[in-house]
Coordinates of C-alpha atoms in Angstrom, one line a residue:
M1 CA -8.2 -7.2 66.3
G2 CA -10.8 -8.3 68.8
R3 CA -10.2 -5.4 71.2
D4 CA -12.9 -2.9 70.0
R5 CA -14.9 -3.2 73.3
E6 CA -11.8 -2.7 75.5
W7 CA -10.8 0.3 73.4
E8 CA -14.2 1.8 73.8
I9 CA -14.2 1.3 77.6
L10 CA -10.8 3.0 77.8
S11 CA -11.9 5.9 75.6
D12 CA -15.0 6.5 77.6
F13 CA -12.8 6.7 80.8
L14 CA -10.9 9.6 79.4
R15 CA -13.9 11.9 79.1
P16 CA -13.5 15.0 81.2
R17 CA -15.3 15.1 84.5
P18 CA -18.0 17.8 85.0
V19 CA -16.6 21.2 85.9
D20 CA -18.5 21.1 89.2
R21 CA -17.1 17.7 90.1
P22 CA -13.4 17.8 89.4
G23 CA -10.8 15.3 90.7
T24 CA -8.9 12.2 89.8
A25 CA -10.6 9.1 88.3
I26 CA -8.9 5.8 88.8
A27 CA -9.5 2.5 87.0
A28 CA -7.8 -0.9 86.8
V29 CA -6.9 -3.2 83.9
T30 CA -5.7 -6.8 84.4
G31 CA -5.4 -10.0 82.4
R32 CA -3.4 -13.1 82.0
R33 CA 0.3 -12.9 80.9
R34 CA 0.7 -12.5 77.1
A35 CA -3.0 -11.6 76.7
G36 CA -2.0 -8.3 75.0
K37 CA -2.6 -5.8 77.8
T38 CA 0.7 -4.0 77.4
Y39 CA 0.4 -3.7 73.6
L40 CA -3.2 -2.5 74.0
L41 CA -2.2 0.1 76.6
Q42 CA 0.8 1.4 74.8
E43 CA -1.2 1.9 71.6
F44 CA -3.9 3.6 73.5
V45 CA -1.6 5.9 75.5
Q46 CA 0.2 6.8 72.3
Q47 CA -3.0 7.8 70.6
A48 CA -4.4 9.6 73.7
G49 CA -1.2 11.5 74.4
G50 CA -0.8 10.0 77.8
L51 CA 2.2 9.0 80.0
Y52 CA 3.1 5.4 80.2
Y53 CA 5.3 3.8 82.9
E54 CA 6.0 0.1 83.3
A55 CA 7.2 -1.2 86.7
R56 CA 9.8 -4.0 86.7
Q57 CA 9.8 -7.0 89.1
E58 CA 13.5 -6.7 89.7
D59 CA 13.5 -3.0 90.6
G60 CA 14.1 -1.8 94.1
L61 CA 12.5 1.4 95.5
L62 CA 15.1 3.8 94.1
E63 CA 15.2 2.2 90.7
A64 CA 11.4 2.2 90.4
Q65 CA 11.1 5.9 91.4
G66 CA 14.0 6.8 89.2
R67 CA 12.4 5.2 86.2
L68 CA 9.1 6.9 86.8
R69 CA 11.0 10.2 87.2
A70 CA 12.7 9.5 83.8
A71 CA 9.4 8.7 82.2
I72 CA 7.9 12.0 83.4
A73 CA 11.0 13.9 82.1
E74 CA 10.7 12.3 78.7
Y75 CA 7.0 13.2 78.6
E76 CA 7.8 16.9 79.4
P77 CA 11.3 17.4 77.9
G78 CA 11.2 21.2 78.4
R79 CA 11.3 20.6 82.2
A80 CA 13.6 17.6 82.2
A81 CA 16.4 19.3 84.1
E82 CA 14.0 20.5 86.8
I83 CA 12.3 17.1 87.0
G84 CA 15.7 15.3 87.2
T85 CA 16.5 17.1 90.5
M86 CA 13.5 15.7 92.3
P87 CA 14.9 13.6 95.2
L88 CA 14.3 9.9 95.4
G89 CA 13.7 7.7 98.4
Q90 CA 12.1 10.3 100.6
S91 CA 8.8 9.9 102.4
D92 CA 6.9 12.0 99.9
T93 CA 8.7 11.0 96.7
W94 CA 5.8 8.8 95.4
D95 CA 3.1 11.3 96.0
R96 CA 5.2 14.2 94.4
L97 CA 6.0 12.1 91.4
L98 CA 2.3 11.1 91.0
E99 CA 1.2 14.7 91.5
L100 CA 3.5 15.9 88.8
A101 CA 2.5 13.2 86.3
M102 CA -1.2 13.9 86.9
D103 CA -0.6 17.7 86.5
L104 CA 1.4 17.3 83.2
T105 CA -1.2 15.0 81.6
F106 CA -4.1 17.1 82.8
A107 CA -2.5 20.2 81.3
R108 CA -2.8 18.6 77.9
R109 CA -6.6 17.9 78.2
T110 CA -9.0 18.9 75.4
D111 CA -12.7 19.4 75.5
D112 CA -13.2 15.7 74.7
M113 CA -10.4 13.9 76.5
V114 CA -8.0 13.9 79.4
P115 CA -4.7 12.1 78.6
P116 CA -4.1 9.3 81.1
V117 CA -1.3 8.3 83.4
V118 CA -0.8 4.5 83.0
I119 CA 1.2 2.5 85.6
D120 CA 1.7 -1.0 84.1
E121 CA 2.6 -4.0 86.3
F122 CA 1.4 -2.0 89.3
P123 CA 1.6 -5.0 91.8
Y124 CA 5.4 -5.0 91.4
L125 CA 5.5 -1.6 93.1
L126 CA 3.4 -2.8 96.1
R127 CA 6.2 -5.2 97.1
E128 CA 8.5 -2.3 98.0
T129 CA 5.8 0.2 98.8
P130 CA 2.7 -1.3 100.3
V131 CA 1.6 2.2 101.3
L132 CA 1.2 3.1 97.7
Q133 CA -2.4 2.1 97.7
S134 CA -3.0 4.6 100.6
I135 CA -1.2 7.3 98.6
L136 CA -3.6 6.7 95.7
H137 CA -6.5 6.7 98.1
Q138 CA -5.5 10.2 99.2
L139 CA -4.9 11.2 95.6
Y140 CA -8.5 10.3 94.8
D141 CA -9.8 12.0 97.9
S142 CA -8.0 15.2 97.2
R143 CA -11.0 16.2 95.1
M144 CA -12.7 17.2 98.4
L145 CA -10.1 19.9 99.1
R146 CA -11.1 23.5 98.6
P147 CA -8.0 25.5 99.9
T148 CA -8.2 29.2 100.2
P149 CA -5.5 31.8 100.0
T150 CA -5.7 32.6 103.7
R151 CA -6.0 29.1 105.1
G152 CA -3.8 26.2 104.0
I153 CA -5.2 22.7 104.1
K154 CA -3.2 19.5 104.3
F155 CA -5.2 16.4 103.4
G156 CA -3.1 13.3 103.8
Y157 CA -0.3 13.3 101.3
F158 CA -1.7 16.2 99.2
D159 CA -2.5 19.8 100.0
R160 CA -4.7 20.5 96.9
A161 CA -7.1 18.8 94.6
I162 CA -5.3 16.7 91.9
H163 CA -7.1 16.2 88.6
G164 CA -6.7 13.7 85.8
K165 CA -7.1 10.0 84.8
L166 CA -5.0 7.2 86.3
L167 CA -5.0 3.6 84.9
L168 CA -3.4 0.9 87.1
C169 CA -2.6 -2.3 85.2
G170 CA -1.0 -5.7 86.1
S171 CA -0.8 -9.4 85.2
A172 CA -1.2 -10.5 88.9
M173 CA -5.0 -10.9 88.5
S174 CA -5.7 -11.8 92.1
I175 CA -4.0 -8.6 93.3
M176 CA -5.6 -6.4 90.7
H177 CA -9.1 -7.7 91.4
E178 CA -8.6 -7.2 95.1
L179 CA -7.6 -3.5 94.8
G180 CA -11.2 -2.4 95.1
H181 CA -12.3 -4.9 97.8
G182 CA -13.9 -3.6 101.0
S183 CA -10.8 -4.0 103.1
R184 CA -8.5 -2.2 100.7
P185 CA -7.6 1.5 100.6
L186 CA -9.1 1.9 97.1
F187 CA -12.4 0.5 98.0
G188 CA -15.2 2.6 96.4
R189 CA -12.6 4.6 94.4
L190 CA -12.1 2.5 91.3
A191 CA -14.3 3.4 88.4
W192 CA -14.0 -0.2 87.1
T193 CA -11.7 -3.2 86.8
M194 CA -11.4 -4.5 83.2
T195 CA -10.0 -7.9 82.4
V196 CA -8.3 -8.2 79.0
K197 CA -9.1 -11.8 78.1
P198 CA -7.2 -13.9 75.6
F199 CA -8.8 -14.1 72.1
D200 CA -11.6 -16.5 71.6
H201 CA -11.2 -19.2 69.0
V202 CA -12.5 -17.1 66.1
D203 CA -10.2 -14.1 66.8
M204 CA -7.3 -16.4 67.5
A205 CA -7.7 -18.2 64.1
R206 CA -7.8 -14.8 62.4
F207 CA -4.7 -13.5 64.3
W208 CA -2.7 -16.6 63.5
R209 CA -4.2 -16.6 59.9
I210 CA -5.4 -20.2 60.1
E211 CA -8.3 -21.0 57.8
N212 CA -8.7 -24.7 58.7
H213 CA -11.2 -24.8 61.6
E214 CA -10.0 -28.1 62.9
V215 CA -6.3 -26.9 63.0
A216 CA -7.4 -23.7 64.6
L217 CA -9.4 -25.4 67.4
L218 CA -6.7 -27.9 68.1
L219 CA -4.1 -25.2 68.4
H220 CA -6.5 -23.1 70.6
A221 CA -6.8 -26.2 72.8
V222 CA -3.0 -26.4 73.2
I223 CA -2.1 -22.7 73.9
G224 CA -5.4 -20.8 74.1
G225 CA -6.0 -17.4 72.7
A226 CA -3.2 -15.3 74.2
P227 CA -1.8 -13.4 71.2
G228 CA 1.7 -13.1 72.7
Y229 CA 2.3 -16.8 71.9
L230 CA 2.5 -16.1 68.2
D231 CA 5.7 -14.2 68.3
L232 CA 7.1 -16.2 71.2
T233 CA 6.7 -19.6 69.4
E234 CA 8.0 -18.2 66.1
E235 CA 11.1 -16.8 67.8
R236 CA 11.6 -20.1 69.7
T237 CA 11.4 -22.5 66.7
G238 CA 11.4 -20.4 63.5
L239 CA 8.2 -22.2 62.5
R240 CA 5.4 -20.4 60.8
P241 CA 1.9 -21.0 62.2
P242 CA 0.5 -24.4 61.2
R243 CA -2.0 -24.5 58.3
T244 CA -2.6 -28.2 58.0
L245 CA -3.0 -31.1 60.5
A246 CA 0.4 -32.5 59.5
E247 CA 2.0 -29.1 60.1
L248 CA 0.3 -28.9 63.4
D249 CA 1.7 -32.2 64.5
A250 CA 5.2 -31.1 63.5
W251 CA 4.7 -27.7 65.2
I252 CA 3.6 -29.4 68.5
V253 CA 6.5 -31.8 68.5
Q254 CA 9.1 -29.1 67.8
T255 CA 7.6 -26.4 70.0
M256 CA 6.3 -28.4 73.0
F257 CA 8.6 -31.4 73.2
T258 CA 12.0 -29.7 72.9
S259 CA 13.7 -29.5 76.2
E260 CA 17.2 -28.3 75.2
S261 CA 16.2 -24.6 75.7
G262 CA 13.8 -25.4 78.5
L263 CA 10.3 -26.9 78.1
F264 CA 8.0 -24.3 76.7
T265 CA 5.0 -25.2 79.0
E266 CA 7.1 -25.7 82.1
T267 CA 8.9 -22.4 81.6
E268 CA 5.6 -20.7 80.9
I269 CA 3.9 -22.1 84.1
W270 CA 6.9 -20.8 86.1
H271 CA 6.4 -17.3 84.6
L272 CA 2.7 -17.4 85.1
L273 CA 3.1 -18.2 88.8
R274 CA 5.8 -15.6 89.1
E275 CA 3.4 -12.9 88.1
D276 CA 1.7 -13.0 91.5
P277 CA 4.3 -11.9 94.2
R278 CA 2.2 -13.6 96.9
A279 CA 2.6 -17.0 95.3
G280 CA 5.7 -17.7 97.5
D281 CA 6.3 -21.5 97.3
K282 CA 5.8 -22.2 93.6
A283 CA 6.1 -26.0 94.2
I284 CA 2.8 -26.3 96.2
Y285 CA 0.9 -24.5 93.5
Q286 CA 2.4 -26.8 90.8
Q287 CA 1.6 -29.8 92.9
A288 CA -2.0 -28.7 93.4
M289 CA -2.5 -28.2 89.7
E290 CA -0.9 -31.5 89.0
Q291 CA -3.4 -33.3 91.2
I292 CA -6.3 -31.4 89.6
A293 CA -5.0 -32.5 86.2
D294 CA -5.0 -36.1 87.5
G295 CA -8.7 -36.0 88.5
A296 CA -8.9 -34.4 92.0
T297 CA -12.1 -32.2 91.9
T298 CA -12.2 -30.7 95.4
A299 CA -9.7 -29.1 97.8
A300 CA -10.1 -32.1 100.2
Q301 CA -9.2 -34.5 97.4
V302 CA -6.1 -32.4 96.4
G303 CA -5.1 -32.3 100.1
G304 CA -5.6 -36.0 100.6
R305 CA -3.4 -36.8 97.6
L306 CA -0.7 -34.5 98.8
G307 CA -0.9 -35.6 102.4
K308 CA -2.0 -32.1 103.6
P309 CA -5.1 -31.0 105.4
K310 CA -7.9 -29.4 103.3
E311 CA -7.5 -26.1 105.2
E312 CA -3.9 -25.8 104.0
L313 CA -4.9 -26.3 100.4
E314 CA -8.0 -24.1 100.3
P315 CA -6.1 -20.8 100.1
I316 CA -3.7 -22.2 97.5
I317 CA -6.6 -23.3 95.3
D318 CA -8.4 -20.0 96.0
R319 CA -5.4 -18.1 94.7
L320 CA -5.1 -20.4 91.6
V321 CA -8.8 -19.6 90.9
A322 CA -8.2 -15.9 91.3
M323 CA -5.1 -16.1 89.0
G324 CA -7.2 -17.8 86.4
Y325 CA -5.4 -21.1 86.1
V326 CA -8.0 -23.2 87.9
E327 CA -11.8 -22.9 87.7
E328 CA -14.6 -23.9 90.1
R329 CA -17.3 -25.3 87.9
Q330 CA -20.5 -24.7 89.7
E331 CA -23.5 -26.8 88.8
F332 CA -26.2 -24.7 87.0
F333 CA -29.2 -25.6 89.2
P334 CA -28.5 -24.3 92.7
N335 CA -26.8 -26.7 95.1
S336 CA -23.4 -27.0 96.8
K337 CA -21.8 -29.1 94.0
Y338 CA -18.8 -27.7 92.3
V339 CA -15.8 -29.4 90.7
L340 CA -12.2 -28.1 90.2
R341 CA -10.8 -28.1 86.7
L342 CA -7.7 -26.7 85.1
R343 CA -8.7 -23.6 83.2
D344 CA -5.5 -22.4 81.5
P345 CA -4.8 -24.2 78.2
V346 CA -1.0 -24.2 78.6
V347 CA -1.3 -25.5 82.1
R348 CA -3.7 -28.2 81.0
F349 CA -1.6 -29.3 78.1
H350 CA 1.5 -29.4 80.2
Y351 CA 0.2 -31.8 82.8
A352 CA -1.9 -34.0 80.4
V353 CA 0.6 -34.3 77.6
V354 CA 4.0 -32.8 78.1
E355 CA 4.9 -34.3 81.4
P356 CA 4.1 -37.9 80.3
A357 CA 5.8 -37.2 77.0
M358 CA 9.0 -36.2 78.7
R359 CA 9.0 -39.4 80.7
M360 CA 8.5 -41.5 77.6
L361 CA 11.2 -39.6 75.7
G362 CA 13.6 -40.1 78.6
G363 CA 13.8 -43.8 77.9
G364 CA 15.2 -43.2 74.5
E365 CA 13.1 -45.9 72.8
L366 CA 10.6 -43.6 71.1
D367 CA 11.1 -40.4 69.2
A368 CA 8.9 -37.3 69.7
P369 CA 6.5 -37.8 66.8
E370 CA 5.7 -41.4 68.0
V371 CA 5.2 -40.2 71.6
W372 CA 2.8 -37.5 70.4
K373 CA 0.9 -40.1 68.4
R374 CA 0.6 -42.4 71.4
L375 CA -0.6 -39.5 73.6
A376 CA -3.4 -38.6 71.2
G377 CA -6.0 -40.2 73.4
A378 CA -4.9 -38.3 76.5
F379 CA -4.9 -35.1 74.5
R380 CA -8.4 -35.5 73.2
S381 CA -9.9 -36.5 76.5
Q382 CA -8.1 -34.2 78.9
V383 CA -7.2 -31.2 76.7
L384 CA -9.4 -31.1 73.6
G385 CA -12.6 -32.1 75.3
P386 CA -12.6 -29.4 77.9
A387 CA -11.4 -26.9 75.3
F388 CA -14.3 -27.6 73.0
E389 CA -16.7 -27.4 75.9
E390 CA -15.3 -23.9 76.7
V391 CA -15.6 -22.8 73.1
V392 CA -19.2 -24.0 73.0
D393 CA -19.9 -22.2 76.3
V394 CA -18.8 -19.0 74.6
T395 CA -20.8 -19.5 71.5
A396 CA -23.9 -21.3 72.6
M397 CA -26.0 -18.2 73.5
R398 CA -25.6 -16.7 70.0
L399 CA -26.0 -20.0 68.1
L400 CA -29.1 -21.0 70.0
R401 CA -30.8 -17.7 69.7
N402 CA -30.0 -17.6 65.9
R403 CA -32.0 -20.8 65.7
G404 CA -35.0 -19.2 67.5
I405 CA -34.4 -20.5 71.0
K406 CA -35.0 -17.8 73.5
V407 CA -32.5 -19.0 76.0
G408 CA -31.3 -17.0 78.9
D409 CA -28.9 -18.4 81.4
Y410 CA -27.3 -21.9 80.9
G411 CA -24.7 -24.2 82.3
W412 CA -24.0 -27.9 83.2
T413 CA -25.8 -30.1 85.6
V414 CA -26.2 -33.7 86.7
V415 CA -29.5 -35.7 86.4
H416 CA -30.0 -39.0 88.3
D417 CA -31.4 -41.9 86.4
P418 CA -33.1 -44.2 89.0
D419 CA -33.6 -47.0 86.6
V420 CA -29.9 -47.7 86.2
R421 CA -28.9 -46.0 89.5
K422 CA -26.5 -43.7 87.6
N423 CA -25.9 -40.0 87.4
C424 CA -25.9 -38.5 83.9
E425 CA -23.8 -35.3 83.4
V426 CA -25.4 -32.9 81.0
D427 CA -23.0 -30.5 79.2
L428 CA -25.6 -27.8 78.6
V429 CA -29.0 -27.0 80.0
G430 CA -30.6 -23.6 79.4
I431 CA -33.7 -22.0 80.8
E432 CA -36.1 -19.4 79.4
E433 CA -34.8 -15.9 79.0
F434 CA -35.3 -13.4 81.9
R435 CA -35.5 -16.3 84.4
L436 CA -33.0 -17.6 87.0
A437 CA -31.8 -21.1 87.7
R438 CA -33.1 -20.9 91.3
H439 CA -36.6 -20.5 90.0
K440 CA -37.9 -24.1 89.9
D441 CA -40.8 -23.1 87.6
A442 CA -38.4 -21.6 85.0
P443 CA -39.0 -23.6 81.8
V444 CA -36.0 -25.5 80.4
V445 CA -35.8 -24.6 76.8
V446 CA -32.7 -26.5 75.6
I447 CA -30.7 -29.6 76.7
G448 CA -27.4 -30.2 75.0
E449 CA -24.4 -32.5 74.6
V450 CA -20.9 -31.3 73.6
K451 CA -18.5 -33.8 72.0
A452 CA -15.0 -33.5 70.6
T453 CA -14.4 -37.2 70.0
Q454 CA -13.6 -38.2 66.4
R455 CA -16.6 -40.5 66.1
K456 CA -19.5 -38.8 64.4
R457 CA -22.5 -38.4 66.8
G458 CA -25.4 -40.6 66.0
R459 CA -29.0 -41.4 67.0
Q460 CA -27.9 -43.0 70.3
D461 CA -26.7 -39.6 71.4
L462 CA -30.1 -38.1 70.6
E463 CA -31.8 -40.9 72.5
R464 CA -29.6 -40.2 75.5
L465 CA -30.7 -36.5 75.5
R466 CA -34.4 -37.6 75.2
R467 CA -34.0 -39.8 78.3
I468 CA -32.4 -36.9 80.2
R469 CA -35.2 -34.6 79.1
D470 CA -37.7 -37.1 80.5
L471 CA -35.8 -37.3 83.8
L472 CA -35.4 -33.6 84.1
A473 CA -39.1 -33.1 83.4
R474 CA -39.9 -34.9 86.6
Q475 CA -38.3 -32.0 88.5
R476 CA -38.8 -28.9 86.3
P477 CA -40.8 -27.8 83.2
A478 CA -38.7 -29.5 80.6
A479 CA -41.0 -31.6 78.4
D480 CA -40.8 -29.2 75.5
A481 CA -37.0 -28.6 75.7
R482 CA -35.2 -28.6 72.4
L483 CA -32.3 -31.1 72.1
A484 CA -28.9 -29.7 70.8
L485 CA -25.8 -31.7 69.8
F486 CA -22.5 -29.9 69.4
S487 CA -20.0 -32.1 67.6
M488 CA -16.5 -31.2 66.5
Y489 CA -16.5 -34.1 63.9
G490 CA -20.1 -34.0 62.6
F491 CA -23.0 -36.3 62.6
S492 CA -24.1 -39.6 61.1
D493 CA -26.4 -39.5 58.1
A494 CA -29.2 -41.1 60.2
L495 CA -29.0 -38.3 62.8
V496 CA -28.9 -35.6 60.1
E497 CA -32.1 -37.1 58.6
E498 CA -33.8 -37.3 62.0
A499 CA -32.9 -33.6 62.6
E500 CA -34.5 -32.7 59.3
R501 CA -37.6 -34.6 60.1
A502 CA -37.9 -33.0 63.6
P503 CA -36.5 -29.4 63.3
D504 CA -38.6 -28.2 66.2
E505 CA -37.0 -30.8 68.5
V506 CA -33.4 -31.5 67.3
L507 CA -30.6 -29.0 66.6
L508 CA -27.2 -29.9 65.2
F509 CA -24.1 -27.7 65.5
D510 CA -20.7 -28.7 63.9
L511 CA -17.3 -27.0 63.9
D512 CA -18.3 -24.6 61.0
D513 CA -21.2 -23.4 63.1
V514 CA -19.0 -22.8 66.1
F515 CA -16.6 -20.8 64.1
A516 CA -19.4 -18.8 62.3
W517 CA -20.9 -17.5 65.6
G518 CA -19.0 -14.2 65.5
Q519 CA -20.2 -12.9 62.2
M520 CA -23.5 -14.8 61.5
P521 CA -26.5 -12.5 61.4
R522 CA -29.6 -13.6 63.2
G523 CA -31.6 -16.1 61.1
Q524 CA -28.8 -16.7 58.6
M525 CA -27.6 -20.3 58.0
S526 CA -24.0 -21.1 58.7
G527 CA -21.9 -23.2 56.4
G528 CA -22.4 -26.2 58.6
Q529 CA -26.2 -25.9 58.3
M530 CA -26.1 -25.4 54.6
S531 CA -23.8 -28.4 54.0
R532 CA -26.0 -30.7 56.0
L533 CA -29.1 -29.5 54.1
S534 CA -27.2 -30.1 50.9
R535 CA -26.3 -33.7 51.9
A536 CA -29.9 -34.4 53.0
S537 CA -31.3 -33.1 49.6
G538 CA -28.7 -34.9 47.6
S539 CA -27.1 -31.7 46.2
T540 CA -23.4 -31.8 45.3
S541 CA -22.9 -28.1 46.1
S542 CA -21.1 -27.1 49.3
S543 CA -20.5 -24.0 51.3
S544 CA -18.1 -23.1 54.1
S545 CA -18.2 -20.3 56.6

């Protein structure tokens, strides 16, 4: 489910190289913990007839080499006795093991496919053997060898050309993305680096089999789309996935506020940081994320709150960004403005809700359901609001183009209102297709607001967008921009009527629209559109996506 594109990329990678250009092809796969990488790779390797090996964080050099040797022997049982005699811990053990693994998989090639060698959690091996990247460098470069019977050639670790397909995988995203950087041995030698992302809100709802869109989005805001959390939470609590809002409240209380077996979010954050071997002092990373959760938006602000210089915090924040737990939100129109924000849903929920909940529960005066009820405001502003903005960011392109807006790039920006001496943050501003934000003559085709508050959006929200359009038109071609409102909880009757009177100016998108984006053909109305049209016309019929 939701992995067709990744499967296609992996399958294309296994195509045989041209006869006149043999050698080893290397690619990298990464992604957040519990995103489903291992499951995807194991299924893929099984169908492709490849060799799979997963490194373990606790293994030393001999254990890691011994387990790879055992995996190779299991792959080729007819030679198990011979393989079992290969010495471990010697200077050439890694290159001989890799050479044998590549030879055995390449021997099973067909006209259409070369079975891969997959090394999962590759960064764990680098801790004991940093030179492994250089060994792979030479494995790749062995394609240039053309030895003759009369003249032996030794090229680095290998004395002949090695053929096959090698996939390096790992959850330490910062390390995996750096494998192909200019200063690294594998620079210029990786075919690609693919990130396996958590499911979006639509696939997550399908995976958890949740039909209620509000429940699905609220749960997505709490734990995101990592599919591994389904089994983990069921094993932890015995609860089935929530189907109603009442079930969701009970699920959150029992899953997130139970500390007897270790807080779910606190334990998960520790595991997430543990994935990157270079994140030595976990405390400073947690402190930095805590300050960002409390409103610090720059490295200088984080450092100031922690009593540390900006220069000391910048590499910490850079690594958190590379790991995917913090994001630098760059303003759409080119300038130097960016703001830090927690990106990972579990991390965001922990600092906004779980930490204060534990302090409140520690007093013993309130029970968990009451604490969760009292923290509803913090949840909606600090967790649900950003989560809904991210969901709209994923869906906006398709939704807007389905309504006839030829939008290209889009993002958020700030517009200054001199009349009230105030900056207005704009959730979404999009320019004409095939243009770039740095082009000041690029027409602005849409200006939008994204709201997850329980209040229905009304005409005052539309007037705010009209004011922003007027202000933006003083700087760029924006006078004809369409105005879009994305609301999790719908719109007032007055705003619906206005949108029907001015369809060429006003666009309304509700939760049904946002969940229909994945399967709605161009030009087809979603359930949200149809229900609003029905209300406007006085019809009693309804439709849902």
